[in-house]
CSV table of C-alpha atoms in Angstrom, one decimal:
chain,number,residue,atom,x,y,z
E,428,MET,CA,76.5,-43.6,-43.6
E,429,PRO,CA,79.2,-41.9,-45.7
E,430,ASP,CA,77.9,-40.0,-48.8
E,431,SER,CA,79.3,-41.3,-52.1
E,432,SER,CA,78.9,-37.9,-53.7
E,433,LEU,CA,81.3,-36.5,-51.4
E,434,GLU,CA,83.9,-39.0,-52.2
E,435,ARG,CA,85.8,-36.5,-54.6
E,436,TYR,CA,86.3,-34.0,-51.7
E,437,ARG,CA,87.8,-37.0,-49.4
E,438,ARG,CA,91.2,-35.2,-49.0
E,439,GLN,CA,89.8,-32.0,-48.1
E,440,ILE,CA,87.4,-33.6,-45.8
E,441,ARG,CA,90.2,-34.9,-43.8
E,442,PHE,CA,91.2,-31.4,-43.0
E,443,ALA,CA,89.7,-31.6,-39.7
E,444,PRO,CA,88.7,-27.9,-39.3
E,445,LEU,CA,86.5,-28.6,-42.4
E,446,GLY,CA,85.4,-32.4,-42.0
E,447,GLU,CA,82.2,-33.9,-43.7
E,448,ALA,CA,80.0,-31.6,-41.9
E,449,GLY,CA,81.7,-28.7,-43.4
E,450,GLN,CA,81.8,-30.3,-46.8
E,451,ARG,CA,77.9,-30.9,-46.5
E,452,ARG,CA,77.4,-27.2,-45.5
E,453,LEU,CA,79.5,-26.3,-48.6
E,454,ARG,CA,77.7,-28.3,-50.9
E,455,ASP,CA,74.2,-26.5,-49.7
E,456,ALA,CA,75.6,-23.1,-49.9
E,457,SER,CA,75.4,-20.5,-52.6
E,458,VAL,CA,78.0,-17.6,-53.5
E,459,LEU,CA,77.8,-14.7,-55.6
E,460,VAL,CA,81.0,-13.9,-57.5
E,461,VAL,CA,81.0,-10.2,-58.4
E,462,GLY,CA,83.2,-10.0,-61.6
E,463,CYS,CA,84.9,-13.0,-63.2
E,464,GLY,CA,88.1,-11.4,-64.4
E,465,ALA,CA,91.5,-11.8,-62.7
E,466,LEU,CA,90.4,-12.3,-59.1
E,467,GLY,CA,86.9,-13.7,-59.9
E,468,SER,CA,88.0,-16.1,-62.3
E,469,VAL,CA,90.6,-17.7,-59.8
E,470,VAL,CA,87.9,-17.6,-57.0
E,471,SER,CA,85.0,-19.2,-59.1
E,472,ASP,CA,87.6,-21.9,-60.1
E,473,LEU,CA,88.6,-22.8,-56.6
E,474,LEU,CA,85.0,-22.6,-55.2
E,475,VAL,CA,83.8,-24.9,-58.0
E,476,ARG,CA,86.9,-27.5,-57.3
E,477,ALA,CA,86.0,-27.3,-53.6
E,478,GLY,CA,82.2,-28.1,-54.1
E,479,ALA,CA,80.4,-25.3,-53.5
E,480,GLY,CA,76.8,-25.8,-54.1
E,481,ARG,CA,75.8,-22.9,-56.4
E,482,VAL,CA,78.1,-20.3,-57.7
E,483,ARG,CA,76.6,-17.4,-59.5
E,484,ILE,CA,78.9,-15.2,-61.6
E,485,VAL,CA,78.3,-11.9,-62.5
E,486,ASP,CA,80.3,-9.9,-65.4
E,487,ARG,CA,79.3,-7.9,-68.3
E,488,ASP,CA,82.7,-7.9,-70.2
E,489,PHE,CA,84.1,-9.6,-73.2
E,490,LEU,CA,87.7,-11.3,-73.2
E,491,GLU,CA,90.7,-9.8,-74.9
E,492,ALA,CA,94.1,-11.1,-75.4
E,493,ASP,CA,95.8,-9.0,-72.6
E,494,ASN,CA,93.6,-10.7,-70.1
E,495,LEU,CA,94.8,-14.0,-70.6
E,496,HIS,CA,98.0,-13.8,-68.5
E,497,ARG,CA,96.1,-13.4,-65.2
E,498,GLN,CA,92.6,-14.7,-65.9
E,499,VAL,CA,93.1,-18.5,-65.4
E,500,LEU,CA,89.4,-19.7,-66.7
E,501,TYR,CA,90.2,-18.7,-70.3
E,502,ALA,CA,92.1,-19.6,-73.4
E,503,GLU,CA,92.7,-18.1,-76.8
E,504,SER,CA,89.7,-20.0,-78.2
E,505,ASP,CA,87.6,-18.1,-75.8
E,506,VAL,CA,89.0,-14.7,-76.9
E,507,ALA,CA,88.3,-15.8,-80.6
E,508,ALA,CA,85.0,-16.8,-79.8
E,509,GLN,CA,83.9,-13.5,-78.3
E,510,LEU,CA,81.8,-15.0,-76.0
E,511,PRO,CA,80.9,-12.8,-72.6
E,512,LYS,CA,83.3,-13.8,-69.7
E,513,ALA,CA,80.5,-15.0,-67.6
E,514,VAL,CA,79.4,-17.4,-70.4
E,515,SER,CA,83.0,-18.7,-71.2
E,516,ALA,CA,83.6,-19.0,-67.6
E,517,ALA,CA,80.4,-21.0,-66.9
E,518,GLU,CA,81.2,-23.6,-69.9
E,519,ARG,CA,84.8,-24.3,-68.2
E,520,LEU,CA,83.4,-24.4,-64.6
E,521,ARG,CA,80.8,-26.9,-65.6
E,522,ALA,CA,83.3,-29.1,-67.4
E,523,ILE,CA,85.5,-28.9,-64.1
E,524,ASN,CA,82.7,-29.9,-61.6
E,525,SER,CA,79.2,-30.9,-62.8
E,526,ASP,CA,77.8,-31.4,-59.4
E,527,VAL,CA,78.0,-27.6,-58.9
E,528,THR,CA,75.3,-25.4,-60.3
E,529,ILE,CA,76.7,-22.5,-62.2
E,530,GLU,CA,74.7,-19.4,-63.0
E,531,PRO,CA,76.4,-16.9,-65.6
E,532,VAL,CA,74.7,-13.5,-65.7
E,533,VAL,CA,75.9,-11.1,-68.2
E,534,ALA,CA,75.4,-7.8,-66.6
E,535,ASP,CA,76.9,-4.8,-64.3
E,536,VAL,CA,75.9,-5.1,-60.5
E,537,SER,CA,73.8,-2.0,-59.9
E,538,PRO,CA,71.5,-0.9,-57.4
E,539,ALA,CA,68.5,-2.0,-59.7
E,540,ASN,CA,69.9,-5.4,-59.6
E,541,ILE,CA,71.8,-6.4,-56.7
E,542,ALA,CA,69.0,-7.7,-54.6
E,543,THR,CA,68.1,-10.0,-57.3
E,544,LEU,CA,71.6,-11.1,-57.7
E,545,ALA,CA,72.9,-11.4,-54.2
E,546,GLY,CA,69.6,-11.5,-52.0
E,547,ALA,CA,69.3,-15.5,-52.2
E,548,VAL,CA,72.9,-16.3,-51.8
E,549,ASP,CA,74.9,-17.2,-48.4
E,550,ALA,CA,78.1,-14.8,-49.5
E,551,ILE,CA,79.3,-12.5,-51.8
E,552,VAL,CA,83.1,-12.3,-53.2
E,553,ASP,CA,84.4,-9.2,-55.0
E,554,GLY,CA,86.2,-9.7,-58.2
E,555,THR,CA,86.0,-6.5,-59.3
E,556,ASP,CA,88.4,-3.5,-59.9
E,557,ASN,CA,86.2,-0.5,-58.9
E,558,PHE,CA,85.3,1.3,-55.7
E,559,ALA,CA,81.7,2.0,-56.8
E,560,THR,CA,80.7,-1.5,-56.9
E,561,ARG,CA,82.7,-2.4,-53.8
E,562,TYR,CA,80.8,0.3,-51.8
E,563,LEU,CA,77.3,-0.8,-53.2
E,564,VAL,CA,78.1,-4.6,-52.3
E,565,ASN,CA,79.1,-3.3,-48.8
E,566,ASP,CA,76.2,-1.2,-48.5
E,567,PHE,CA,73.8,-4.3,-49.3
E,568,ALA,CA,75.6,-6.5,-47.2
E,569,VAL,CA,75.5,-4.4,-44.3
E,570,SER,CA,71.9,-3.9,-44.8
E,571,THR,CA,71.1,-7.5,-45.2
E,572,GLY,CA,73.5,-8.8,-42.8
E,573,LYS,CA,75.3,-10.9,-45.6
E,574,PRO,CA,78.9,-11.7,-45.3
E,575,TRP,CA,81.3,-10.8,-48.4
E,576,VAL,CA,85.0,-10.7,-49.1
E,577,PHE,CA,86.9,-7.9,-50.5
E,578,GLY,CA,89.9,-8.3,-52.6
E,579,GLY,CA,92.2,-6.3,-54.6
E,580,VAL,CA,95.5,-6.4,-56.2
E,581,VAL,CA,97.8,-4.0,-58.3
E,582,GLY,CA,101.5,-4.7,-59.3
E,583,THR,CA,102.5,-7.4,-56.9
E,584,GLU,CA,100.5,-5.9,-54.0
E,585,GLY,CA,97.1,-6.9,-52.8
E,586,GLN,CA,94.7,-6.8,-49.8
E,587,VAL,CA,92.0,-9.4,-48.7
E,588,LEU,CA,89.3,-8.7,-46.1
E,589,ALA,CA,86.5,-10.6,-45.0
E,590,ILE,CA,83.7,-8.8,-43.8
E,591,VAL,CA,80.8,-10.0,-41.5
E,592,PRO,CA,78.2,-7.5,-40.8
E,593,GLY,CA,77.7,-7.0,-37.0
E,594,GLU,CA,80.6,-8.8,-36.2
E,595,THR,CA,83.6,-6.9,-38.1
E,596,PRO,CA,84.2,-3.6,-39.5
E,597,CYS,CA,82.6,-3.1,-43.0
E,598,PHE,CA,84.5,-1.7,-45.9
E,599,ALA,CA,83.0,1.7,-45.6
E,600,CYS,CA,84.1,1.6,-41.7
E,601,LEU,CA,87.6,1.3,-43.0
E,602,MET,CA,87.4,3.4,-46.0
E,603,PRO,CA,84.7,5.9,-45.9
E,604,GLU,CA,85.5,7.3,-49.1
E,605,PRO,CA,87.5,6.3,-52.2
E,606,PRO,CA,91.2,7.6,-52.5
E,607,PRO,CA,91.4,10.5,-55.0
E,608,ALA,CA,91.6,9.0,-58.6
E,609,GLU,CA,95.4,10.3,-58.6
E,610,LEU,CA,96.0,8.1,-55.7
E,611,GLN,CA,94.4,5.0,-57.3
E,612,PRO,CA,96.9,2.9,-59.2
E,613,THR,CA,95.0,0.5,-61.6
E,614,CYS,CA,95.9,-2.6,-63.6
E,615,GLU,CA,95.8,-0.5,-66.5
E,616,THR,CA,98.0,2.4,-65.4
E,617,ALA,CA,100.6,0.3,-63.0
E,618,GLY,CA,100.5,-3.3,-64.3
E,619,VAL,CA,99.6,-6.6,-62.8
E,620,LEU,CA,101.5,-9.8,-62.4
E,621,GLY,CA,99.5,-13.0,-62.5
E,622,PRO,CA,101.1,-14.7,-59.5
E,623,ALA,CA,100.1,-11.9,-57.4
E,624,VAL,CA,96.5,-12.4,-58.6
E,625,GLY,CA,96.7,-15.8,-57.8
E,626,VAL,CA,97.9,-15.4,-54.3
E,627,VAL,CA,95.2,-12.7,-53.5
E,628,ALA,CA,92.2,-14.5,-55.1
E,629,SER,CA,93.5,-17.9,-53.3
E,630,LEU,CA,93.1,-15.9,-50.0
E,631,GLN,CA,89.6,-14.8,-51.1
E,632,ALA,CA,88.7,-18.3,-51.9
E,633,MET,CA,90.0,-19.5,-48.6
E,634,GLU,CA,87.9,-16.8,-46.5
E,635,ALA,CA,84.6,-17.9,-48.6
E,636,LEU,CA,85.2,-21.4,-48.1
E,637,LYS,CA,85.3,-20.7,-44.1
E,638,LEU,CA,82.2,-18.7,-44.4
E,639,LEU,CA,80.4,-21.1,-46.7
E,640,SER,CA,81.2,-24.4,-44.8
E,641,GLY,CA,80.2,-22.8,-41.3
E,642,ASN,CA,83.8,-22.1,-40.0
E,643,ARG,CA,84.2,-18.6,-39.7
E,644,ALA,CA,86.4,-19.0,-36.7
E,645,ALA,CA,89.0,-20.6,-38.7
E,646,VAL,CA,92.3,-18.7,-38.8
E,647,VAL,CA,95.7,-19.1,-40.1
E,648,LEU,CA,98.5,-18.7,-37.3
E,649,ASP,CA,102.4,-19.0,-38.3
E,650,GLY,CA,101.6,-21.1,-41.5
E,651,LYS,CA,99.1,-23.4,-39.7
E,652,HIS,CA,95.3,-23.8,-39.8
E,653,GLN,CA,93.6,-23.6,-36.3
E,654,ALA,CA,89.8,-23.7,-35.5
E,655,ASN,CA,89.3,-21.7,-32.5
E,656,GLY,CA,85.5,-21.9,-30.9
E,657,THR,CA,83.3,-18.8,-31.4
């Protein structure tokens, strides 16, 4: 018998590679979003709208006016309120989908707390802007077999990589060491456009949805979505 609680998701359930079974798995899943700035705010918004069961967002920063052109969960009133990003994001996300459990954490992700923050989730999504945290997330993910989705964007360029320990190369496999500081453009030094953030974060959210719904084999080819058997 159809579950009435899934009615709001009926249009994405009609997408055959997801279906009702995938939506139910998504509803029962949990995800950690590390950082709720540009990438993290878009990712969190999309995962909550899609019906991920529990979304834990971790960020220690406070909002500034120059965040607003790319950090879509926030408004001028949030800047004026001077609340931490995680707290402001949680308020907005709860208003978007009250069925999803939102867990804001005002903190840095560190070696001291990563096991507590990420130990019980099904996947991790990178919304950070620094290599140290990415290597920390990667080390934890590899040691625990937990999938995670890397993302980065500067200017109008970005990268996305879904990492499944034991099945795909890890972040450190592909980049054993961070590039020298002088070869690391940042949004602060090189700028960034909001649409580029939206594209990269949307691809991250898509990869996370595949992982959380149990459809890891889904791929995009020639603009069409295909689901290949494992």
